[in-house]
Coordinates of C-alpha atoms in Angstrom, one line a residue:
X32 CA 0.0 0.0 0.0
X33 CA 1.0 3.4 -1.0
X34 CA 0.8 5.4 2.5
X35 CA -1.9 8.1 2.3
X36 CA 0.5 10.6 4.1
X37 CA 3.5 9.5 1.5
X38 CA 6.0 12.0 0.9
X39 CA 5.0 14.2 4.5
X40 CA 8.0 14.8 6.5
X41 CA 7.7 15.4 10.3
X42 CA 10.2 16.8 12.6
X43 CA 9.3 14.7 16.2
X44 CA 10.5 16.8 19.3
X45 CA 8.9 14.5 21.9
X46 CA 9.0 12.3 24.8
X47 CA 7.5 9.4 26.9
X48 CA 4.1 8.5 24.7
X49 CA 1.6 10.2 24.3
X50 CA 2.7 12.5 21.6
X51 CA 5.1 10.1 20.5
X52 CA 2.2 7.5 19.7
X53 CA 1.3 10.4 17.6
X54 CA 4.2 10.3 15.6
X55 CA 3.8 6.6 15.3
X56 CA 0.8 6.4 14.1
X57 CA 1.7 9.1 11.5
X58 CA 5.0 7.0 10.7
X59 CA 2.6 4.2 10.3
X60 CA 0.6 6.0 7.6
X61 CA 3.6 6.6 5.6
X62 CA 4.9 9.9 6.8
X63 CA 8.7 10.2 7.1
X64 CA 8.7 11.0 10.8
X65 CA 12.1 11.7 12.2
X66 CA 12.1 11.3 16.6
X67 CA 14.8 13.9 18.3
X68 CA 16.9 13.2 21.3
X69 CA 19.0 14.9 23.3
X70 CA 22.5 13.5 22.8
X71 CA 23.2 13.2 26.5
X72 CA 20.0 12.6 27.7
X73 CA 17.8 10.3 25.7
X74 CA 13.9 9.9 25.7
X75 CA 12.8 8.5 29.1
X76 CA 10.8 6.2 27.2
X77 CA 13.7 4.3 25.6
X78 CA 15.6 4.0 29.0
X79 CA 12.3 3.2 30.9
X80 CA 13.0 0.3 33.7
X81 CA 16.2 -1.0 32.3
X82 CA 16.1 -0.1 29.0
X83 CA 19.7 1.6 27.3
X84 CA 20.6 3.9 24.4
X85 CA 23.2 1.2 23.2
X86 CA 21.5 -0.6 19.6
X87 CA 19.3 -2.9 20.4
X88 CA 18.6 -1.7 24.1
X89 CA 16.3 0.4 24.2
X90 CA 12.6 -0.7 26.1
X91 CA 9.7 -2.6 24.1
X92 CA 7.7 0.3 25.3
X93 CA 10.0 2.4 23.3
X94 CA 10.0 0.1 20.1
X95 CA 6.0 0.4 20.6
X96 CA 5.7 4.3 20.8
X97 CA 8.1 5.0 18.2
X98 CA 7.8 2.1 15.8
X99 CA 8.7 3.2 12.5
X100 CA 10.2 6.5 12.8
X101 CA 13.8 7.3 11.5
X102 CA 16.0 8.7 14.8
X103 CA 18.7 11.4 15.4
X104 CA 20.7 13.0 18.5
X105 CA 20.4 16.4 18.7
X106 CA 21.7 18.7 21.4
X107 CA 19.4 21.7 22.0
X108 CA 21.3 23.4 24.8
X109 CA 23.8 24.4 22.0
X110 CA 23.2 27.2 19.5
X111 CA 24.7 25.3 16.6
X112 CA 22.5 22.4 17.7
X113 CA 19.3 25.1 17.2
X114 CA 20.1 25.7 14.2
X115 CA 20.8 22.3 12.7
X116 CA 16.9 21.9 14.2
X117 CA 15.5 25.1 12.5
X118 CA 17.2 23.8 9.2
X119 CA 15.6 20.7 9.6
X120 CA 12.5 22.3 10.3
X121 CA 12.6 24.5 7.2
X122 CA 12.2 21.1 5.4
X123 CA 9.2 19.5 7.1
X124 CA 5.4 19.9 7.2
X125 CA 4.6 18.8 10.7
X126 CA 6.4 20.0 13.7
X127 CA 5.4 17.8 16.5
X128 CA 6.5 18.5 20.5
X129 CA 5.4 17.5 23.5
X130 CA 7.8 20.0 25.8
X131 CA 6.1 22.7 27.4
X132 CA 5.9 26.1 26.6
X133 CA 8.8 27.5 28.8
X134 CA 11.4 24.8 27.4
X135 CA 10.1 26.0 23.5
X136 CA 10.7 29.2 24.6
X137 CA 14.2 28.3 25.9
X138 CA 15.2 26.0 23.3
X139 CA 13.9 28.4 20.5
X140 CA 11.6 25.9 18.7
X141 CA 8.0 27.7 20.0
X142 CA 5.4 28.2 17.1
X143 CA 6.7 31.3 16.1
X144 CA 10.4 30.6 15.9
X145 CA 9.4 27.7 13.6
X146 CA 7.0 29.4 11.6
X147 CA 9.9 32.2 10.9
X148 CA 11.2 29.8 8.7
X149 CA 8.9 27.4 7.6
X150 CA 5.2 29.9 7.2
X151 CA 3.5 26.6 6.1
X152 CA 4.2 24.0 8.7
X153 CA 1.9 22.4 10.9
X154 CA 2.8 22.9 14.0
X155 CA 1.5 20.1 17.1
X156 CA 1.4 20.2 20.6
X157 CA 0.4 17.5 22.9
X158 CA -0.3 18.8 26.3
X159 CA -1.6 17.8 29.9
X160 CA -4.3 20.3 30.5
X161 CA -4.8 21.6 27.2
X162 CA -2.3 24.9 25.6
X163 CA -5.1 27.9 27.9
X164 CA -5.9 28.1 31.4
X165 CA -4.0 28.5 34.9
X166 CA -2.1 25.0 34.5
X167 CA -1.4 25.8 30.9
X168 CA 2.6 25.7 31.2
X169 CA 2.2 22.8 33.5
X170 CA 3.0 19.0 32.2
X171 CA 0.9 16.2 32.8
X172 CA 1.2 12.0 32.5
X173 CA -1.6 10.0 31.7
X174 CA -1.9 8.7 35.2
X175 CA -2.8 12.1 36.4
X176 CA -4.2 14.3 33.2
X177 CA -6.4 11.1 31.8
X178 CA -7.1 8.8 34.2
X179 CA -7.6 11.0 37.3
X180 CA -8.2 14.1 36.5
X181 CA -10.6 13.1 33.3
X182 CA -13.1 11.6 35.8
X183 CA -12.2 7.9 34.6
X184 CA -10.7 7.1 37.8
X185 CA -13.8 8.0 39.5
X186 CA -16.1 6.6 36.9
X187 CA -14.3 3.2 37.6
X188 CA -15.0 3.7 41.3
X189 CA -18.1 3.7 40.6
X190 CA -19.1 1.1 38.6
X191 CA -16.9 -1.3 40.5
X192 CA -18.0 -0.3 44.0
X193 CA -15.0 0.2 44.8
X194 CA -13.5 2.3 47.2
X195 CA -10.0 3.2 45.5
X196 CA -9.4 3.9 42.0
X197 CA -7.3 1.6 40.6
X198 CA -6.6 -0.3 37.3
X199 CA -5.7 2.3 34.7
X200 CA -2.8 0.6 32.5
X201 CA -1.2 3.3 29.9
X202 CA -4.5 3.8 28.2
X203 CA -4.7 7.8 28.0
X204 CA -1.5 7.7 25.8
X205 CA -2.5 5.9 23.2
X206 CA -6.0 6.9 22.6
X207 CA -4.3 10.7 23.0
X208 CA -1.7 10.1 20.3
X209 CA -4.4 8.7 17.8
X210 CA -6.4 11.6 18.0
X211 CA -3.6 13.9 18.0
X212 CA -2.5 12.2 14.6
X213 CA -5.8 12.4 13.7
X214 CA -6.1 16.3 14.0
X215 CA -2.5 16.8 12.0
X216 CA -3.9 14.9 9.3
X217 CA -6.6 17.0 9.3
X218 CA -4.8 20.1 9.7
X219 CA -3.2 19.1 6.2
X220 CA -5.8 18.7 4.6
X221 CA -6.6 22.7 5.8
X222 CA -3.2 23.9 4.4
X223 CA -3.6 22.1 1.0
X224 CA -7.3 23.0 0.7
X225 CA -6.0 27.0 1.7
X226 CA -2.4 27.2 2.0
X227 CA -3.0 28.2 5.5
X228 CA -1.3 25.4 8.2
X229 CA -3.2 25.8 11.6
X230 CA -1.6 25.5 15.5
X231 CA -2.6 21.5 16.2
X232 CA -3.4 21.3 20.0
X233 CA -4.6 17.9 22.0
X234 CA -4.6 17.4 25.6
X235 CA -5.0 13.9 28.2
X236 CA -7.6 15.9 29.5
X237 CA -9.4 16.5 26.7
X238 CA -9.5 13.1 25.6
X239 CA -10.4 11.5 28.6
X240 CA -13.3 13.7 29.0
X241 CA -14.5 12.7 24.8
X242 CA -13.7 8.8 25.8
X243 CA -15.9 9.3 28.8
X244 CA -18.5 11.4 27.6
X245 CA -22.2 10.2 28.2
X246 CA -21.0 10.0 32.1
X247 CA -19.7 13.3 31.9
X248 CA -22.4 14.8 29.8
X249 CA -25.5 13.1 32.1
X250 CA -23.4 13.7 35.3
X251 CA -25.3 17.4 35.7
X252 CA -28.6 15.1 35.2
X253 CA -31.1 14.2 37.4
X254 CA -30.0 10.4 39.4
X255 CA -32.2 8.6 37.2
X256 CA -30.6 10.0 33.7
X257 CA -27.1 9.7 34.8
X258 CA -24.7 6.9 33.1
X259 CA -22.3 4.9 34.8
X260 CA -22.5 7.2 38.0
X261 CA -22.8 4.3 40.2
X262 CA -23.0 0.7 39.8
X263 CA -25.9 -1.4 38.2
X264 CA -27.3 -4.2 40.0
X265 CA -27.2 -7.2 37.3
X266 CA -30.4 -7.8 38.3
X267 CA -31.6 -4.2 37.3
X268 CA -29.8 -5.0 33.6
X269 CA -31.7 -6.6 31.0
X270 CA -30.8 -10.3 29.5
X271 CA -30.0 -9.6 26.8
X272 CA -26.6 -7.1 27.7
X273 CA -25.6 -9.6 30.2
X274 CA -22.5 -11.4 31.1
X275 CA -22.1 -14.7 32.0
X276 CA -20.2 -17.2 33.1
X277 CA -19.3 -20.7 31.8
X278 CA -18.6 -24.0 33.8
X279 CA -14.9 -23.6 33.9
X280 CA -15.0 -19.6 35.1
X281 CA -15.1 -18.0 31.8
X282 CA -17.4 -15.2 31.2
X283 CA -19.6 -14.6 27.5
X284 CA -21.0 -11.1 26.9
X285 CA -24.0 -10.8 25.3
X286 CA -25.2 -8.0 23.0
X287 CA -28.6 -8.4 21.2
X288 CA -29.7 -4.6 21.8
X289 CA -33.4 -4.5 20.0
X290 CA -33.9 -7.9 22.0
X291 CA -35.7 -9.0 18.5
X292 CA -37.9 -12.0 18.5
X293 CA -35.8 -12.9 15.8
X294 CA -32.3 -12.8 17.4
X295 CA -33.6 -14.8 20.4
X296 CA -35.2 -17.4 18.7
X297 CA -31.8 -18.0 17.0
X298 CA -29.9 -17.6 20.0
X299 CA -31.8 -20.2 21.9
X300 CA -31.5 -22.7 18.7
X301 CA -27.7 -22.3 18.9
X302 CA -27.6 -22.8 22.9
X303 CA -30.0 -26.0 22.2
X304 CA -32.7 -24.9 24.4
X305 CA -35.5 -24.0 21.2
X306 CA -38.0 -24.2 23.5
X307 CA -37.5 -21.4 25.6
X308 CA -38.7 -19.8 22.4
X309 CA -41.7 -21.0 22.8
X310 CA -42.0 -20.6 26.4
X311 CA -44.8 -17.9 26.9
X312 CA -42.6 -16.1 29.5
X313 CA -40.2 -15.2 26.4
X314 CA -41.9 -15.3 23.3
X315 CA -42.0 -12.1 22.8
X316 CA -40.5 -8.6 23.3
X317 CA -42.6 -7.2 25.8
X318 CA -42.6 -10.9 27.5
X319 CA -39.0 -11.0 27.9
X320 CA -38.8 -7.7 29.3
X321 CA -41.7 -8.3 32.5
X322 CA -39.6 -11.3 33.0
X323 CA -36.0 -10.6 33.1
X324 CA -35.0 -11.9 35.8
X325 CA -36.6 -15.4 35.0
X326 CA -34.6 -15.3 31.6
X327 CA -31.3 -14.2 33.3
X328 CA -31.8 -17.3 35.6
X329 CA -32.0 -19.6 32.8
X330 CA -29.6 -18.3 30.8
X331 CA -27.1 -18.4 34.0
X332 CA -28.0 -22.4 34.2
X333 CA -27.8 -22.7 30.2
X334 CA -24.2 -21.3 30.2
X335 CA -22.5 -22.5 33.4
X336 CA -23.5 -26.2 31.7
X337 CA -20.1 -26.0 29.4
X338 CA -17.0 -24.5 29.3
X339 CA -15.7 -21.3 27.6
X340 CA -14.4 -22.8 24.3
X341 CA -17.3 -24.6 23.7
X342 CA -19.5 -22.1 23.7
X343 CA -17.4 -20.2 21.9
X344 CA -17.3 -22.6 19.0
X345 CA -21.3 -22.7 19.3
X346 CA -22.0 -19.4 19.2
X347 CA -19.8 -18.6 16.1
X348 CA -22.8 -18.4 13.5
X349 CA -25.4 -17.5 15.6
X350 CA -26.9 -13.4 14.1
X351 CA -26.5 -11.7 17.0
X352 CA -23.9 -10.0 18.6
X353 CA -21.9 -11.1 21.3
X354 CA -18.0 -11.9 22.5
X355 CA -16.2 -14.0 25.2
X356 CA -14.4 -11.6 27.6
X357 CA -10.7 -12.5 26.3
X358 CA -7.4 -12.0 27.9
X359 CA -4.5 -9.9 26.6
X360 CA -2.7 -13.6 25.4
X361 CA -5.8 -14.7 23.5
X362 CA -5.8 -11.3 21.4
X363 CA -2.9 -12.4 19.7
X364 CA -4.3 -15.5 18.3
X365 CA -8.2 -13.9 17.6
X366 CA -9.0 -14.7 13.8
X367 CA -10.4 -11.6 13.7
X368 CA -7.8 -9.5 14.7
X369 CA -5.3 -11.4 12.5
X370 CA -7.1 -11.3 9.4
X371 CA -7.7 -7.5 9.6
X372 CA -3.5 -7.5 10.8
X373 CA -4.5 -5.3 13.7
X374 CA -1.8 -7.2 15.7
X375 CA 2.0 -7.5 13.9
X376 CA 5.0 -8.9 14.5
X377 CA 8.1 -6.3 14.1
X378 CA 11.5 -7.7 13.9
X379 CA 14.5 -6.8 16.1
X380 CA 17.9 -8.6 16.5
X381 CA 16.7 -9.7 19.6
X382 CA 14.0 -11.2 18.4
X383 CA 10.4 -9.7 16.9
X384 CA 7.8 -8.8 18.9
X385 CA 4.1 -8.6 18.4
X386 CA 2.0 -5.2 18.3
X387 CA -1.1 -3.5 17.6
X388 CA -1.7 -1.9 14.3
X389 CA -3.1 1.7 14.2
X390 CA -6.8 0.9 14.1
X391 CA -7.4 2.8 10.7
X392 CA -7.5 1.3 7.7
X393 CA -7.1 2.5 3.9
X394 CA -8.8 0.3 1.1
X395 CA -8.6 -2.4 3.5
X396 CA -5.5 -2.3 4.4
X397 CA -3.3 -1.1 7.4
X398 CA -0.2 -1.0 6.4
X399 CA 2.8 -2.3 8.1
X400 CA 4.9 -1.7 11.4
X401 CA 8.1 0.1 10.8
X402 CA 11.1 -0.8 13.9
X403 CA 12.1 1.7 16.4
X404 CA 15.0 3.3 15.5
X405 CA 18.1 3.2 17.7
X406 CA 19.4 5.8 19.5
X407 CA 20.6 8.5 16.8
X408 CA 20.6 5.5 14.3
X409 CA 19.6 7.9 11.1
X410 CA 21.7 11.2 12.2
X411 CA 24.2 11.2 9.5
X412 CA 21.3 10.2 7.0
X413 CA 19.2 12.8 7.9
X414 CA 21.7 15.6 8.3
X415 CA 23.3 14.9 4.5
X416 CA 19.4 15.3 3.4
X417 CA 19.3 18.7 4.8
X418 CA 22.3 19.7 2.8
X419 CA 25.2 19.1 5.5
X420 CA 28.3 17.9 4.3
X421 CA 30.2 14.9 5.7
X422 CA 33.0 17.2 6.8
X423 CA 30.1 19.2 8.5
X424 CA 28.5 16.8 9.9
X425 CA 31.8 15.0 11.2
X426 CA 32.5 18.7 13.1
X427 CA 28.9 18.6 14.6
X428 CA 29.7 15.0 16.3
X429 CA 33.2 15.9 17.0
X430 CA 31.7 18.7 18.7
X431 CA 28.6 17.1 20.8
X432 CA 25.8 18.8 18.7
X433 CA 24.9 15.4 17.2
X434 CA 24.9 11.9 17.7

């Protein structure tokens, strides 16, 4: 597949992940993304809990944030290493950082310093709290920005019943970076549509409160309009968005919203029990609905009679919709999720490893995972395609600016 953002070069000043999974995700739509690190003090990331800058070292969380970008050591602290930057700059369409606004200022790669030589780039920001506002020039982690402070935390709480928020795994970054990537790709559309190359900004906050918005929306509702402000009783939810569970301790989500005749007659075919379709408790609609809790009851009997992978194999053709609650390890191995490559294996010298595929897809195809690059693995490549010499260049690294 020919990438959709072929022949788009972007200049990647971040760190950690969230606006590095931006990057990624644009690498992964063909973009030529290039990641910058500071010579003497790499991206966090790639050293994260044991992880080194030597080849080959650097931490799978790393190789997962930054998967097929091109990397280059560049030391900001020094005014040569500015300009070598700005130079680069002049050359790119996206400038993407995740440094806050006092370091841009600092380092001299804020919007306007960037747009004094390059009018047309688009210029992205990934931020904690979002680029206006009291906290403005302060950073933010997932942890705090998405999971806490976005309400998900509490959310959680609630629907759980339990008394300490807990549980949140790295999700903020990713879901941030996506829509981040999403934004820049729409902010180049702008610029070819008018020439004119808007200021990209995307916060944790933001996106947790768009990923949780019916319970933030309903939370100024009355109690009985509100979503997932406390937990639901599973005998106050209907049978037919029920989980249960098997014989050996497996649970099967079920999804047949409309609750038509239709679907259930099917469904009770495929769990060999056609006569509860005939049953005048649940022959109909409005029959199935004044007895929930009856249904529920039988269906807890029905599926606690065999074993997850049973069912699973049973249900496979049945026309409505519903899932086994899988683990992490089973993903890899879903037929669905192969077919459609959302999971792919990226080779290192150590050995490939498997990950998940941007979940956007162009004429049916996602493209393919690039490596993570090591550190300041594509310096000297780069450089010479700004126009530096290999005498130049050779004086930069003598010097400290690169690496």
């Amino acid at each position: 597949m020919t990438g959709t953002l072929d022949g788009i070069k972007v200049l990647d000043l971040t760190m950690w992940a969230f606006c590095p999974a931006a990057g990624a995700v644009l690498a992964s739509w063909g973009a030529d993304v290039v990641h910058v690190e500071n010579p003497r003090s790499p991206d966090p990331m790639r050293l994260f809990s044991g992880g080194t800058a030597e080849p080959g070292g650097m931490h799978w969380m790393f190789r997962h944030y930054n998967r097929g970008k091109r990397g280059i050591g560049l030391d900001l602290a020094t005014a040569e290493g500015r300009d070598v930057l700005l130079r680069l700059a002049a050359g790119a369409d996206v400038f993407l950082t995740s440094f806050l606004p006092a370091t841009r200022r600092k380092l001299g790669f804020d919007v306007e310093q960037i747009r004094a030589v390059n009018p047309r780039i688009v210029y992205a920001k990934g931020t904690g709290a979002g680029p206006r506002g009291p906290e403005s020039e302060r950073g933010g982690y997932d942890g705090a920005s998405w999971w806490a402070r976005g309400s998900l935390a509490h959310s959680a709480m609630m629907v759980t019943d339990t008394d300490v928020p807990s549980g949140m795994v790295g999700h903020g970054d990713g879901m941030s970076g996506l829509v981040l990537a999403g934004g820049i790709a729409s902010a180049l559309f702008r610029r070819e549509r008018t020439g004119l190359a808007p200021v990209v900004d995307s916060s944790l906050l933001g996106t947790a409160m768009w990923f949780n918005g019916p319970a933030v929306i309903s939370a100024k509702m009355p109690p009985e309009q509100r979503l997932l402000g406390t937990r639901i009783p599973r005998e106050k939810t209907a049978w037919s968005s029920g989980t249960y569970r098997t014989r050996d301790g497996r649970f099967l989500y079920l999804s047949l919203l409309g609750d038509a005749d239709s679907l259930f007659t099917d469904l009770c075919a495929h769990l060999g029990r056609d006569d509860l379709a005939h049953d005048p408790r649940f022959a109909h609609t409005a029959d199935r609905i004044a007895n929930n809790l009856d249904l529920m009851a039988e269906m807890d009997r029905i599926f606690a009679t065999r074993d997850y992978a049973d069912w699973v194999k049973s249900l496979s053709t049945t026309r409505g919709v519903w899932a086994g609650v899988q683990t992490t390890e089973e993903i890899h191995d879903d037929p669905q999720a192969l077919a459609n490559r959302l999971i792919q294996e990226v080779d290192y010298p150590d050995g490939p490893i498997a990950m998940p595929t941007p979940p956007v897809m162009f004429d049916e195809d996602p493209g393919t995972i690039g490596r993570a690059p090591d550190f300041g693995e594509h310096t000297t490549e780069v450089l010479a395609e700004a126009g530096y010499t290999a005498a130049e260049i050779s004086l930069l690294r003598e010097r400290g600016v690169v690496a």
